[in-house]
Coordinates of C-alpha atoms in Angstrom, one line a residue:
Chain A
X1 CA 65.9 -70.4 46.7
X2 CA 66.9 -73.9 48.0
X3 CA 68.5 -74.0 44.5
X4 CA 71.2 -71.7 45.6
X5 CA 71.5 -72.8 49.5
X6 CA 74.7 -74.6 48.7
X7 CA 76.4 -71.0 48.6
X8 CA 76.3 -71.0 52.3
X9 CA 79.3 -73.0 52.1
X10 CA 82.3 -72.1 50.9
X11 CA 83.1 -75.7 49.7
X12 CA 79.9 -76.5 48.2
X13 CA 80.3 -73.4 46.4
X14 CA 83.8 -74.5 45.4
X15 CA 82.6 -77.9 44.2
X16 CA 80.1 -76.2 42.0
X17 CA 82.3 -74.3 39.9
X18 CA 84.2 -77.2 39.6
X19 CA 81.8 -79.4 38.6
X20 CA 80.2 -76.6 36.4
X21 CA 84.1 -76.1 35.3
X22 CA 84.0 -79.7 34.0
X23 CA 80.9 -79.4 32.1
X24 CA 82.1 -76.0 30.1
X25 CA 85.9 -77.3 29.6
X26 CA 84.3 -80.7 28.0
X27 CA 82.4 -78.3 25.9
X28 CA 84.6 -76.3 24.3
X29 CA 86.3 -79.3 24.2
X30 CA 84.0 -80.6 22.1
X31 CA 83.5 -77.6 20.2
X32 CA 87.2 -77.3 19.7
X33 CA 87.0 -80.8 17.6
X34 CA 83.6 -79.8 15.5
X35 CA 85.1 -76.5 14.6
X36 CA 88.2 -77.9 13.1
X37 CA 86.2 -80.0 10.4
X38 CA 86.4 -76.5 8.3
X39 CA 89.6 -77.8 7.5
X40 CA 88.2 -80.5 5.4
X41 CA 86.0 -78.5 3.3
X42 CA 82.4 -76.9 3.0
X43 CA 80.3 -80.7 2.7
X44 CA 82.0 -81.9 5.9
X45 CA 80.8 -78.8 7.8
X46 CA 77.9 -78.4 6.9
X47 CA 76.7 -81.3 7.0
X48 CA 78.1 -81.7 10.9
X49 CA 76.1 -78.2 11.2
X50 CA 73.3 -79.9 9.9
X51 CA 73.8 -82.8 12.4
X52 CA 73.5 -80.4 15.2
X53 CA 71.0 -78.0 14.2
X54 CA 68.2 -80.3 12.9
X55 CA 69.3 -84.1 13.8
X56 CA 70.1 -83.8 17.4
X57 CA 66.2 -82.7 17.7
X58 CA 65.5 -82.4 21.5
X59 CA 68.6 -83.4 22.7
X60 CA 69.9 -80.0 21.1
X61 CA 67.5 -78.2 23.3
X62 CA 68.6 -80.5 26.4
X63 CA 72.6 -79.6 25.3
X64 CA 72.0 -76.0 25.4
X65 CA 70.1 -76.1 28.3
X66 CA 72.5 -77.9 30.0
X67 CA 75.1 -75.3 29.0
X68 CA 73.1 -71.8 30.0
X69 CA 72.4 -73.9 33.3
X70 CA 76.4 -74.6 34.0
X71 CA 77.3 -70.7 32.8
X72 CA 74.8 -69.3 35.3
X73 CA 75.7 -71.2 37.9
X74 CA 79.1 -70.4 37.2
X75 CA 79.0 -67.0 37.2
X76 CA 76.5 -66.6 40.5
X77 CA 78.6 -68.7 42.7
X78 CA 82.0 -67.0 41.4
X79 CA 80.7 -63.7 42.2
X80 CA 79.5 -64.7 45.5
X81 CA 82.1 -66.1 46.0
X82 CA 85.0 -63.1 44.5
X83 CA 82.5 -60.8 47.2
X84 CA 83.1 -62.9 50.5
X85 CA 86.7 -63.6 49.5
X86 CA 87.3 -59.2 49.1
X87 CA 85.0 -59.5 52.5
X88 CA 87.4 -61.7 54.3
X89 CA 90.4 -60.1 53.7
X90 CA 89.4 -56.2 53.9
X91 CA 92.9 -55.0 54.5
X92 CA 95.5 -55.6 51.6
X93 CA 99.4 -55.8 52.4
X94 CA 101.4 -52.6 51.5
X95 CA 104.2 -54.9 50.2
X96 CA 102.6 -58.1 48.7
X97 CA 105.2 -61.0 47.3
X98 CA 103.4 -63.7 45.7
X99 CA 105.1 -67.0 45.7
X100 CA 103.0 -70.1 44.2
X101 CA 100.4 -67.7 42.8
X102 CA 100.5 -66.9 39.1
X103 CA 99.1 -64.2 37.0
X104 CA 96.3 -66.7 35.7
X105 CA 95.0 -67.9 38.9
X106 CA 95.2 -64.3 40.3
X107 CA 93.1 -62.9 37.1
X108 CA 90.2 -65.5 37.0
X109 CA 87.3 -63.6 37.8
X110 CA 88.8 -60.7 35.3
X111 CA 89.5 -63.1 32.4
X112 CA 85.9 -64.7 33.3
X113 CA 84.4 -61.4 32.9
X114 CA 85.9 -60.9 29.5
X115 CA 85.3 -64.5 28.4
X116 CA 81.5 -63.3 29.5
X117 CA 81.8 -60.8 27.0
X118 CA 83.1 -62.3 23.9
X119 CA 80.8 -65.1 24.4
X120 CA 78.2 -62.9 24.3
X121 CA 79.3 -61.5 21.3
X122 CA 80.2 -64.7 19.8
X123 CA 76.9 -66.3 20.5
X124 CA 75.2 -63.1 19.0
X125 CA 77.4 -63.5 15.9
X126 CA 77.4 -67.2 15.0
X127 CA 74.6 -69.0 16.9
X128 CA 71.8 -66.1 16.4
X129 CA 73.0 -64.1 13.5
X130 CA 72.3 -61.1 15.4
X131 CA 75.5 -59.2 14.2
X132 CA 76.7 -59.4 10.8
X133 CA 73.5 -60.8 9.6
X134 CA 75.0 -60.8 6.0
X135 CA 77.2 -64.2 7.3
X136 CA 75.1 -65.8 9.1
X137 CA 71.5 -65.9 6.1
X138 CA 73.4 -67.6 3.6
X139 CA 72.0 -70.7 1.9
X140 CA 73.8 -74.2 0.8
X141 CA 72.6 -76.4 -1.5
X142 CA 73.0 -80.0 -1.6
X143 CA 72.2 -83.4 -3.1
X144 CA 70.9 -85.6 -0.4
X145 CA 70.5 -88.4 -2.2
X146 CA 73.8 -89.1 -3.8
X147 CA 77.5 -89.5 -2.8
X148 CA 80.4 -87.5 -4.0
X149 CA 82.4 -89.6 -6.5
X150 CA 85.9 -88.4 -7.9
X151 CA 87.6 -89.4 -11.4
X152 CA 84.5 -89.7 -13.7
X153 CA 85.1 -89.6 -17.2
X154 CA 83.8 -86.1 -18.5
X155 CA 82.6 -87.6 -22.0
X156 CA 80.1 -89.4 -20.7
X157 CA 78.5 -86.0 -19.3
X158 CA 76.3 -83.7 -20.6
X159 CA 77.4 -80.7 -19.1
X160 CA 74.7 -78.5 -18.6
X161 CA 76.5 -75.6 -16.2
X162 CA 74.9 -72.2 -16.9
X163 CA 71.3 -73.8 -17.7
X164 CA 68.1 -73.8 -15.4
X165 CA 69.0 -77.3 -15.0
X166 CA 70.8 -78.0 -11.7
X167 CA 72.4 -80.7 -12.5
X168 CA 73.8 -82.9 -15.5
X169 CA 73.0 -86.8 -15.8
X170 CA 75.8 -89.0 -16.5
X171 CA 75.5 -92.7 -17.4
X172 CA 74.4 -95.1 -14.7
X173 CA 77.0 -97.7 -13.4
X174 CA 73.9 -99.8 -12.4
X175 CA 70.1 -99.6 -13.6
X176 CA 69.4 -97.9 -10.1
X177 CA 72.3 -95.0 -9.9
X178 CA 72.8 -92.1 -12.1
X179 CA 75.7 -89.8 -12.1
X180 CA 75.9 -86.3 -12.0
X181 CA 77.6 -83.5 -12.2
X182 CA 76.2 -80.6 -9.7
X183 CA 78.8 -77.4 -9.6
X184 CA 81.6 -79.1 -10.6
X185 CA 81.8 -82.0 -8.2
X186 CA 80.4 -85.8 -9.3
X187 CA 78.0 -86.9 -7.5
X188 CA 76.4 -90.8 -8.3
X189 CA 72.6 -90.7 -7.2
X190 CA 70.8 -93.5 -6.4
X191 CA 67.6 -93.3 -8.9
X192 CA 67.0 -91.4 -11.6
X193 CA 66.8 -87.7 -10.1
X194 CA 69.3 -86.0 -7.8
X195 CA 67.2 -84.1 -4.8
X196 CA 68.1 -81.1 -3.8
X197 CA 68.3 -80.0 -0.6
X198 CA 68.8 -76.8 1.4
X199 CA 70.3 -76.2 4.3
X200 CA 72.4 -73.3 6.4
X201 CA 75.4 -72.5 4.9
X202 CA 77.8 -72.4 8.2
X203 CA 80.7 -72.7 6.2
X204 CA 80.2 -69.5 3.9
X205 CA 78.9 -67.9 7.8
X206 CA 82.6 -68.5 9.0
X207 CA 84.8 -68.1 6.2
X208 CA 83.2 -64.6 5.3
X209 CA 82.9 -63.9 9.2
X210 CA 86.7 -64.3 9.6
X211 CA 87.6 -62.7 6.7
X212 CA 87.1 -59.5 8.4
X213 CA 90.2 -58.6 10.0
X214 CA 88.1 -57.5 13.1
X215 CA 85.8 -59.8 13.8
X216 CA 88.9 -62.6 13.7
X217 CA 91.4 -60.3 16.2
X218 CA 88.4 -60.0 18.3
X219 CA 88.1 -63.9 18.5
X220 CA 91.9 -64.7 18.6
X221 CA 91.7 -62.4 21.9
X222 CA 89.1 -63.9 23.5
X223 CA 90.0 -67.5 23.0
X224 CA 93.5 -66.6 24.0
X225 CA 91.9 -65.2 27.3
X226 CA 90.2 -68.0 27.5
X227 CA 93.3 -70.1 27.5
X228 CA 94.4 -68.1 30.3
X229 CA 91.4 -69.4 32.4
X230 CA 91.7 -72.7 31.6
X231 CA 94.7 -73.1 32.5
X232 CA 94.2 -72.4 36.4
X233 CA 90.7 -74.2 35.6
X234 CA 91.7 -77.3 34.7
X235 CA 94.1 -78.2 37.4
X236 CA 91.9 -76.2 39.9
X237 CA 88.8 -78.2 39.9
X238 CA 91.3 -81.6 40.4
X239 CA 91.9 -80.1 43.5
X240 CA 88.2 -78.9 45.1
X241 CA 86.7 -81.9 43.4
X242 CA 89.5 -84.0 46.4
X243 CA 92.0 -85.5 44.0
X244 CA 95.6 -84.5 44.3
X245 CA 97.6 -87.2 44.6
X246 CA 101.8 -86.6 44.9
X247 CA 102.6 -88.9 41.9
X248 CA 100.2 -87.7 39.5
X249 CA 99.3 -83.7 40.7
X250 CA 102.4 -82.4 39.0
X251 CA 101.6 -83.8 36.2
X252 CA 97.9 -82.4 36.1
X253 CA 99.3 -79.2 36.3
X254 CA 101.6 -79.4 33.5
X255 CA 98.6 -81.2 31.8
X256 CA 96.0 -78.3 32.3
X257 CA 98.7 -76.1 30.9
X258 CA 99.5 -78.4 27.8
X259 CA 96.1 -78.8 27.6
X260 CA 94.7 -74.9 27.2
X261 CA 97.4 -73.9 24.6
X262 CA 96.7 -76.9 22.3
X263 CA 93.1 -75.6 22.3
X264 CA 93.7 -72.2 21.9
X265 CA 96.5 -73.2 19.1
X266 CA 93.5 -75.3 17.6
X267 CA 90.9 -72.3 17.8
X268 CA 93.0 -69.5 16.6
X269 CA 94.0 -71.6 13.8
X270 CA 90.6 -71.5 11.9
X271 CA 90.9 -67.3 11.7
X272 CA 94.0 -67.5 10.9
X273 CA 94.2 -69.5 8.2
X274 CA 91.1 -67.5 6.4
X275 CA 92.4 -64.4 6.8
X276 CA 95.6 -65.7 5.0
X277 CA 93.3 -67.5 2.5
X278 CA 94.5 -70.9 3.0
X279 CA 90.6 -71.9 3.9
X280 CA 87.7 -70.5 1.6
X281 CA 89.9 -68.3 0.2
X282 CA 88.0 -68.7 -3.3
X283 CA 84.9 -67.9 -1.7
Chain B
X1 CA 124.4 -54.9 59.8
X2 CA 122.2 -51.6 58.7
X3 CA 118.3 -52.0 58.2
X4 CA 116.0 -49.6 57.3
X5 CA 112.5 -50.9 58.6
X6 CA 108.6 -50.2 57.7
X7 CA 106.9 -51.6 60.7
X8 CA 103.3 -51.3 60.5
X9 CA 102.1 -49.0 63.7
X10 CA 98.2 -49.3 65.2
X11 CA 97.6 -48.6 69.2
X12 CA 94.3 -50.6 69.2
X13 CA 92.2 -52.8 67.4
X14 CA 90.0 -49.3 66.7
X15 CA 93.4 -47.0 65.6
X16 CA 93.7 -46.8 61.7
X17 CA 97.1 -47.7 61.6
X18 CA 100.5 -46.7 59.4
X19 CA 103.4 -47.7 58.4
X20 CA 106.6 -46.4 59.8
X21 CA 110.2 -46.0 59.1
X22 CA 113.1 -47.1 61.8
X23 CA 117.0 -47.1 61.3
X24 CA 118.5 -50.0 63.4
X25 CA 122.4 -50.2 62.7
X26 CA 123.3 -52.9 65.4
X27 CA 122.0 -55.4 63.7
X28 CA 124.3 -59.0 64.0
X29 CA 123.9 -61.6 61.3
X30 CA 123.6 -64.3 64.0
X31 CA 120.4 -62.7 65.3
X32 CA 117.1 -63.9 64.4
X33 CA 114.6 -61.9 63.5
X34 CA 112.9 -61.4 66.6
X35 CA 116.0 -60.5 68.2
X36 CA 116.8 -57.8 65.7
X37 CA 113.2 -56.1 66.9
X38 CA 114.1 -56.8 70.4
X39 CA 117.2 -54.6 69.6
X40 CA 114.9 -52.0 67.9
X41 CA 112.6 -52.4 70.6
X42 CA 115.5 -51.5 73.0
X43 CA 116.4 -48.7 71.3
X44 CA 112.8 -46.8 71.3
X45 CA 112.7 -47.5 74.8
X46 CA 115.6 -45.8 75.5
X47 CA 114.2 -42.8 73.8
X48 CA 111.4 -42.9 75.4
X49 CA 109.2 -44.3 72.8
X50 CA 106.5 -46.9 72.9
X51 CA 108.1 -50.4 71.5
X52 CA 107.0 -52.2 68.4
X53 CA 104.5 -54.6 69.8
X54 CA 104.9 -58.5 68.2
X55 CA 103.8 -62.1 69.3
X56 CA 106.6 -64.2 70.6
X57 CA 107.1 -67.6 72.5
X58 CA 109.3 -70.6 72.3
X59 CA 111.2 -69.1 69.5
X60 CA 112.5 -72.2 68.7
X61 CA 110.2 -72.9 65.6
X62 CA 107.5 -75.3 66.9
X63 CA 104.6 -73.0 69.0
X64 CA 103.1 -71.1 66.4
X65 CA 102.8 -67.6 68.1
X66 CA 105.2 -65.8 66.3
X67 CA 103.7 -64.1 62.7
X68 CA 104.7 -61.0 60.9
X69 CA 104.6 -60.4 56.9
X70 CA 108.1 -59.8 56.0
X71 CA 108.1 -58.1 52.6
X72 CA 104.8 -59.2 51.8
X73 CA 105.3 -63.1 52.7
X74 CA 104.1 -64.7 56.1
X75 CA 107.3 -65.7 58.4
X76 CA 109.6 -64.1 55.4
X77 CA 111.6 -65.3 52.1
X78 CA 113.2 -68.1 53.5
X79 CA 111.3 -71.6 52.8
X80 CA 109.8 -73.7 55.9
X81 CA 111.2 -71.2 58.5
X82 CA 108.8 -69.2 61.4
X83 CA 109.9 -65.7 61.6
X84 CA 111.7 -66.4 65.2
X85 CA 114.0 -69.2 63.0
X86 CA 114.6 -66.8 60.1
X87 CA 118.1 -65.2 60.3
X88 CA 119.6 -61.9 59.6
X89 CA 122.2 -63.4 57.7
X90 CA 119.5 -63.7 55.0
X91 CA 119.1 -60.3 54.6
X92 CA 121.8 -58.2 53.0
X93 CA 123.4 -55.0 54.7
X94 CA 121.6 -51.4 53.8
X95 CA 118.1 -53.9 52.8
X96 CA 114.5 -52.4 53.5
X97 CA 112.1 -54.6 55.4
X98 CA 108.3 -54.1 55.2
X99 CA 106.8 -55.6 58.4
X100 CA 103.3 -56.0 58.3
X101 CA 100.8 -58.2 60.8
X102 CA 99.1 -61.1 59.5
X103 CA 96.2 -60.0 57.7
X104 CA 92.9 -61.2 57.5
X105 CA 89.1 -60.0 58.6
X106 CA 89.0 -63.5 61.0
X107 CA 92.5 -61.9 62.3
X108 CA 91.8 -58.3 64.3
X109 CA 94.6 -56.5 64.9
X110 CA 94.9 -56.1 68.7
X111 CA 98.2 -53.8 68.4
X112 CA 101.0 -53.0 66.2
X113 CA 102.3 -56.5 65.0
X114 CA 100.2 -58.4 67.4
X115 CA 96.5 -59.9 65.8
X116 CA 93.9 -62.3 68.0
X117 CA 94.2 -65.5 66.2
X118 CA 91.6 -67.4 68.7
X119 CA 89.5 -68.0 65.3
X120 CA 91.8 -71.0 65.1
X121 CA 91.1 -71.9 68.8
X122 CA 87.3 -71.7 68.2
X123 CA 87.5 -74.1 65.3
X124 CA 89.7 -76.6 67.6
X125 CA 86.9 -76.8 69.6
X126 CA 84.6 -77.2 67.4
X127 CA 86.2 -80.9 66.7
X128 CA 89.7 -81.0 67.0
X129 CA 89.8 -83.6 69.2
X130 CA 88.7 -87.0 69.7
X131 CA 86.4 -88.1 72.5
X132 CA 87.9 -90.9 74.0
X133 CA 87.2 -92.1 77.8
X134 CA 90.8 -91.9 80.0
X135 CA 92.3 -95.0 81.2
X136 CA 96.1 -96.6 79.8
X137 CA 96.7 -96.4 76.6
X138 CA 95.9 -99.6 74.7
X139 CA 98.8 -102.1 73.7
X140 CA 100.2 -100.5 70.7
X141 CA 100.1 -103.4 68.2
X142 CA 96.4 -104.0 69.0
X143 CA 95.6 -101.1 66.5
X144 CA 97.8 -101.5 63.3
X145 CA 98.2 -98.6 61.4
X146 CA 99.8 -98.5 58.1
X147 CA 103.4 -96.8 57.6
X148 CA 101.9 -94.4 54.7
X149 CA 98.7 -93.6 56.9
X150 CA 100.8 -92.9 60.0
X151 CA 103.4 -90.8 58.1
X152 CA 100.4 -88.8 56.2
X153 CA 99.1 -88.3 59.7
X154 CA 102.1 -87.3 60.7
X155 CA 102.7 -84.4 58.5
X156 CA 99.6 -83.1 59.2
X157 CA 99.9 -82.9 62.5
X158 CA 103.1 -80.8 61.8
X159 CA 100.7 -77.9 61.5
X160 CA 101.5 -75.0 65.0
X161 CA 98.6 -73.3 64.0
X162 CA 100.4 -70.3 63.1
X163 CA 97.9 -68.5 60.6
X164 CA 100.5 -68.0 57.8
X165 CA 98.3 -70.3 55.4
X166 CA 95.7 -67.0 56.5
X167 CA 97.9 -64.5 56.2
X168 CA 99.4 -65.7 52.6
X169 CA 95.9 -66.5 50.9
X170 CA 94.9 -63.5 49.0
X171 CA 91.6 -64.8 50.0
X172 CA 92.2 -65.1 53.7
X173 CA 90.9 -68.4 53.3
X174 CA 92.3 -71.3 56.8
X175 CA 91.9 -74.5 54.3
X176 CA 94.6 -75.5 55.2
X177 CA 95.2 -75.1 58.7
X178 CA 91.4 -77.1 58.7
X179 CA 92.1 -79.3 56.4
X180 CA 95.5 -80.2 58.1
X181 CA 93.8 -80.2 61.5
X182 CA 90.7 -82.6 60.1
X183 CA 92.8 -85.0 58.7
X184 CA 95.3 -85.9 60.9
X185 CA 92.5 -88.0 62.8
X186 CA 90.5 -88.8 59.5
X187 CA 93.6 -90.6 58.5
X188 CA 93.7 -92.7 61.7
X189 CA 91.8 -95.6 63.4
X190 CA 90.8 -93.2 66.5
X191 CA 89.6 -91.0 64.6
X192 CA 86.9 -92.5 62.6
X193 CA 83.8 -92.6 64.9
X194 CA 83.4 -88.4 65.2
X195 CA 85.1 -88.1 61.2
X196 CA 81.9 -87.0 59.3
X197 CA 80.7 -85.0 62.5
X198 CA 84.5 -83.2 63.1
X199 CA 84.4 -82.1 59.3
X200 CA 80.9 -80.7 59.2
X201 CA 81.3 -78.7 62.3
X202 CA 84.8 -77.8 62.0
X203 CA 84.6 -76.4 58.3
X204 CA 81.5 -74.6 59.3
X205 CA 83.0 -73.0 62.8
X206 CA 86.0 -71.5 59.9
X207 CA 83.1 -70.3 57.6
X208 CA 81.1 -68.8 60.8
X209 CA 84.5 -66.8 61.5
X210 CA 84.7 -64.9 58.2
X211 CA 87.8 -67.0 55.9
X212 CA 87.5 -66.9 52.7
X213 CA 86.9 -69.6 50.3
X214 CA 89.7 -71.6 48.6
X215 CA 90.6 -70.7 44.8
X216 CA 93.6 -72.8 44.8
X217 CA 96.6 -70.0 45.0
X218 CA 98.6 -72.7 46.9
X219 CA 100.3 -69.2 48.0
X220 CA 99.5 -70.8 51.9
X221 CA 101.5 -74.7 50.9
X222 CA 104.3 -71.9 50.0
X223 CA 104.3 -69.7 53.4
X224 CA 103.6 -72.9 55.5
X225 CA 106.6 -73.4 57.8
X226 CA 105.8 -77.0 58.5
X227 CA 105.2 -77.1 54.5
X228 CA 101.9 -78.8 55.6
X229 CA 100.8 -79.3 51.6
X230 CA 97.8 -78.6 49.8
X231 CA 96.8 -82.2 49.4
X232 CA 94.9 -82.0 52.7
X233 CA 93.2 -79.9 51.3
X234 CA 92.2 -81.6 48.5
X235 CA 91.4 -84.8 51.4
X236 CA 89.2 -82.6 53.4
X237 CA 86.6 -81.4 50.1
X238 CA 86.5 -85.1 49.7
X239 CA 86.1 -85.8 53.0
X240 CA 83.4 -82.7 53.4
X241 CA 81.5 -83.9 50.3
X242 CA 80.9 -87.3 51.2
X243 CA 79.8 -85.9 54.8
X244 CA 77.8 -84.2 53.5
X245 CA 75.6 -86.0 51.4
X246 CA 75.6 -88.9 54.4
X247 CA 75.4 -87.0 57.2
X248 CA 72.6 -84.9 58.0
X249 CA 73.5 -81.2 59.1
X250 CA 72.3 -80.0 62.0
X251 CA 71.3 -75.9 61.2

């Protein structure tokens, strides 16, 4: 119980969603940047998917952790909070003008509730493979000990695409590196044998995820709502957190603004461009 | 001028209330507002009807007891004006006015138009003020203050107490009136021994009241009519936070 004590005050309260605030925006912040590397192609992303999944180790756990901890405090002291504020003003105004408040700051605890929702969703789909199962067990193969070459001359290959073999040996550049051919990229090994690796295919797990229509609208909505939060957010917690200075405040407010579309033009972006087939469209 | 008004009715802080229509047609466009319900008020009297019950003083703009929502915004339209200093030549001929009281739970309605603001006065005393032993005032240049401190302090001490900042925030939140009221001293010399104490028990006399909490409308920097800005408020979580984690709280 003394872990929620600070509700008792209205500013404590404050300065925990903002600090909480913080913690998510630098997230999907974050997440924002990682998701985009499905632009450069199914190695590069799953091979960041790899990095978090299995090379973070315990600091994965400690992330996600840290996260569920921020969200629940979030949502506890909002509600409290969204029940004293009806509380203290029990009768509304029969006319009611608004001058400085805009339809984002007036919607927060609505567009927090839906972002509640699709994030449940999108956790369920993505991060547990709860629904759609068929994206999210799907397998990708890879050579971890080699490095993906371009230009190789094709003569020197023994193409052997269609066998049992995985791969086809090429002719070494030194005595200790081989060069092979592995579904129809060049790879040169170091040693004599490519090894061959499995890991979680994220890549497939978006690209066929986005490709139904669905399941992408669904998304561009919620990160659009999400947008809509931010963009009170951001400037909001400059303010409880005690820094609004003349020169610069104006400028945080047009930055929290700038800042919300760029990342909702960023995260709509990747459905998009799947279901127009300009990503993974030979998938 | 012609007005049609909606003035907001209630006999007693128990009464349920309503809203109801009035005709005035003598309105002139020199009048304040004030003056144009003393003229409605004039007119019910003479029919034998109870008056439209409003707070009023100096009407010159600087004592804070005049209130009244006009058309959903505390004083009315017009920017840094109280509703005694706001004009009829604002309004057009033939307009509909809405006249509500200030709203908020730490603001009762007492009657009609009129609402006990004395949450405000309760807060003052719970450390607006600086405790200083009488005597003459010391030499002025013994205490230098700078320009930018003394003009910050300045503005906030613009604040009448008014309760527009309440009656604006969907929230019903008195940040700023607080916040305006806390750091006028924090910003100055004098004030600095009772600072971390006059935060503390101040912000916690406005939570014992029933405001709201702050979710950063800035609808009350908007209805201020000294334009008392949100920055204060901004100073005063500051100012709160470091209090405090350095001062212990006395339950």
């Amino acid at each position: 119980m003394i872990l929620i004590n600070y509700l008792k005050s209205t500013i404590l309260s404050k300065f925990v969603m903002a600090v909480t605030g913080v913690i998510l925006v630098l997230f999907v912040i974050g997440h924002c940047v990682g998701n985009l590397q499905v632009f450069l192609g199914k190695d590069a992303f799953n091979s960041y998917a790899y990095f978090l999944q299995e090379r973070l180790g315990e600091l994965l756990l400690i992330i996600r952790l840290g996260l569920i901890v921020a969200v629940v405090f979030h949502i506890i002291t909002s509600v409290r909070l969204k029940f004293l504020n009806l509380g203290a003003k029990p009768t509304k105004y029969q006319v009611k003008n608004y001058v400085k408040a805009r339809l984002t700051s007036r919607t927060m605890i609505w567009t927090g509730i839906m972002i509640f929702a699709f994030l449940t969703y999108h956790i369920l789909h993505f991060t547990m493979g709860v629904v759609h199962p068929e994206d999210y067990n799907k397998t990708d193969y890879y050579v971890t000990n080699a490095v993906s070459v371009e230009k190789v001359d094709n003569s020197t290959l023994k193409d052997t695409e269609g066998s049992d073999e995985c791969c086809a040996k090429g002719t070494a550049t030194t005595a200790k590196e081989s060069l092979i051919k592995y579904k129809g990229s060049m790879y040169k090994v170091e040693g004599d044998e490519p090894i061959l690796s499995e890991r979680h295919d994220a890549y497939a797990m978006v690209i066929s995820g986005f490709q139904k229509p669905l399941v992408s609208i669904l998304y561009i909505i919620g990160v659009i709502i999400l947008g809509f939060h931010l963009n009170h957010a951001i400037q909001s917690a400059f303010q409880t957190l005690g820094y609004n200075n003349p020169k610069y405040f104006p400028k945080i407010i047009v930055g929290s603004t700038i800042i919300s579309i760029l990342l909702v033009i960023c995260y709509i972006s990747i459905p998009i461009s799947i279901l127009l087939g300009l990503v993974g469209g030979r998938l | 001028m012609r007005l049609k008004l909606f003035i907001w009715r209630q006999k007693n802080a128990t009464d349920k209330g309503h809203m109801e229509k009035y005709q005035v047609d003598d309105v002139l466009e020199d009048m304040s507002f004030l003056e144009m319900l003393d003229v409605l008020n004039e007119k019910l009297i003479l029919e034998g009807k109870e008056p439209v019950a409003f707070d009023h003083d100096c009407r010159e703009g600087i004592c804070g007891a005049c209130s009244l929502t006009i058309n959903g915004i505390p004083h009315g339209h017009e920017k840094a004006t109280t509703t005694c200093q706001l004009h009829m030549r604002k309004f057009k001929d033939g307009d509909s006015i809405y006249i509500e009281p200030f709203r908020a739970k730490a603001f009762p309605v007492i009657k009609d138009l009129v609402v006990d603001r004395s949450a405000f006065e309760r807060i003052m005393q719970a450390g607006g003020f600086i405790s200083i032993n009488t005597g003459n005032a010391i030499e002025a240049n013994a205490l230098p203050i700078s320009k930018k401190n003394a003009d910050l302090a300045m503005d906030a001490a613009q604040c009448i107490g008014c309760g527009a900042c309440v009656a604006a925030c969907p929230n019903g939140a008195a940040m700023l009136f607080v916040s305006a009221k806390v750091s006028q001293f924090a910003l100055l010399p004098q004030g600095q021994p009772e600072r971390k104490r006059r935060v503390l028990s101040m912000v916690g006399q406005m939570e014992k009241e029933g405001f709201g909490a702050c979710t950063n409308f800035y609808e009350c920097e908007a209805a201020c009519p000294k334009q008392i800005p949100v920055r204060f408020i901004a100073m005063m979580n500051r100012d709160y936070l470091c209090s405090r984690v350095t001062e212990p709280v006395e339950a």
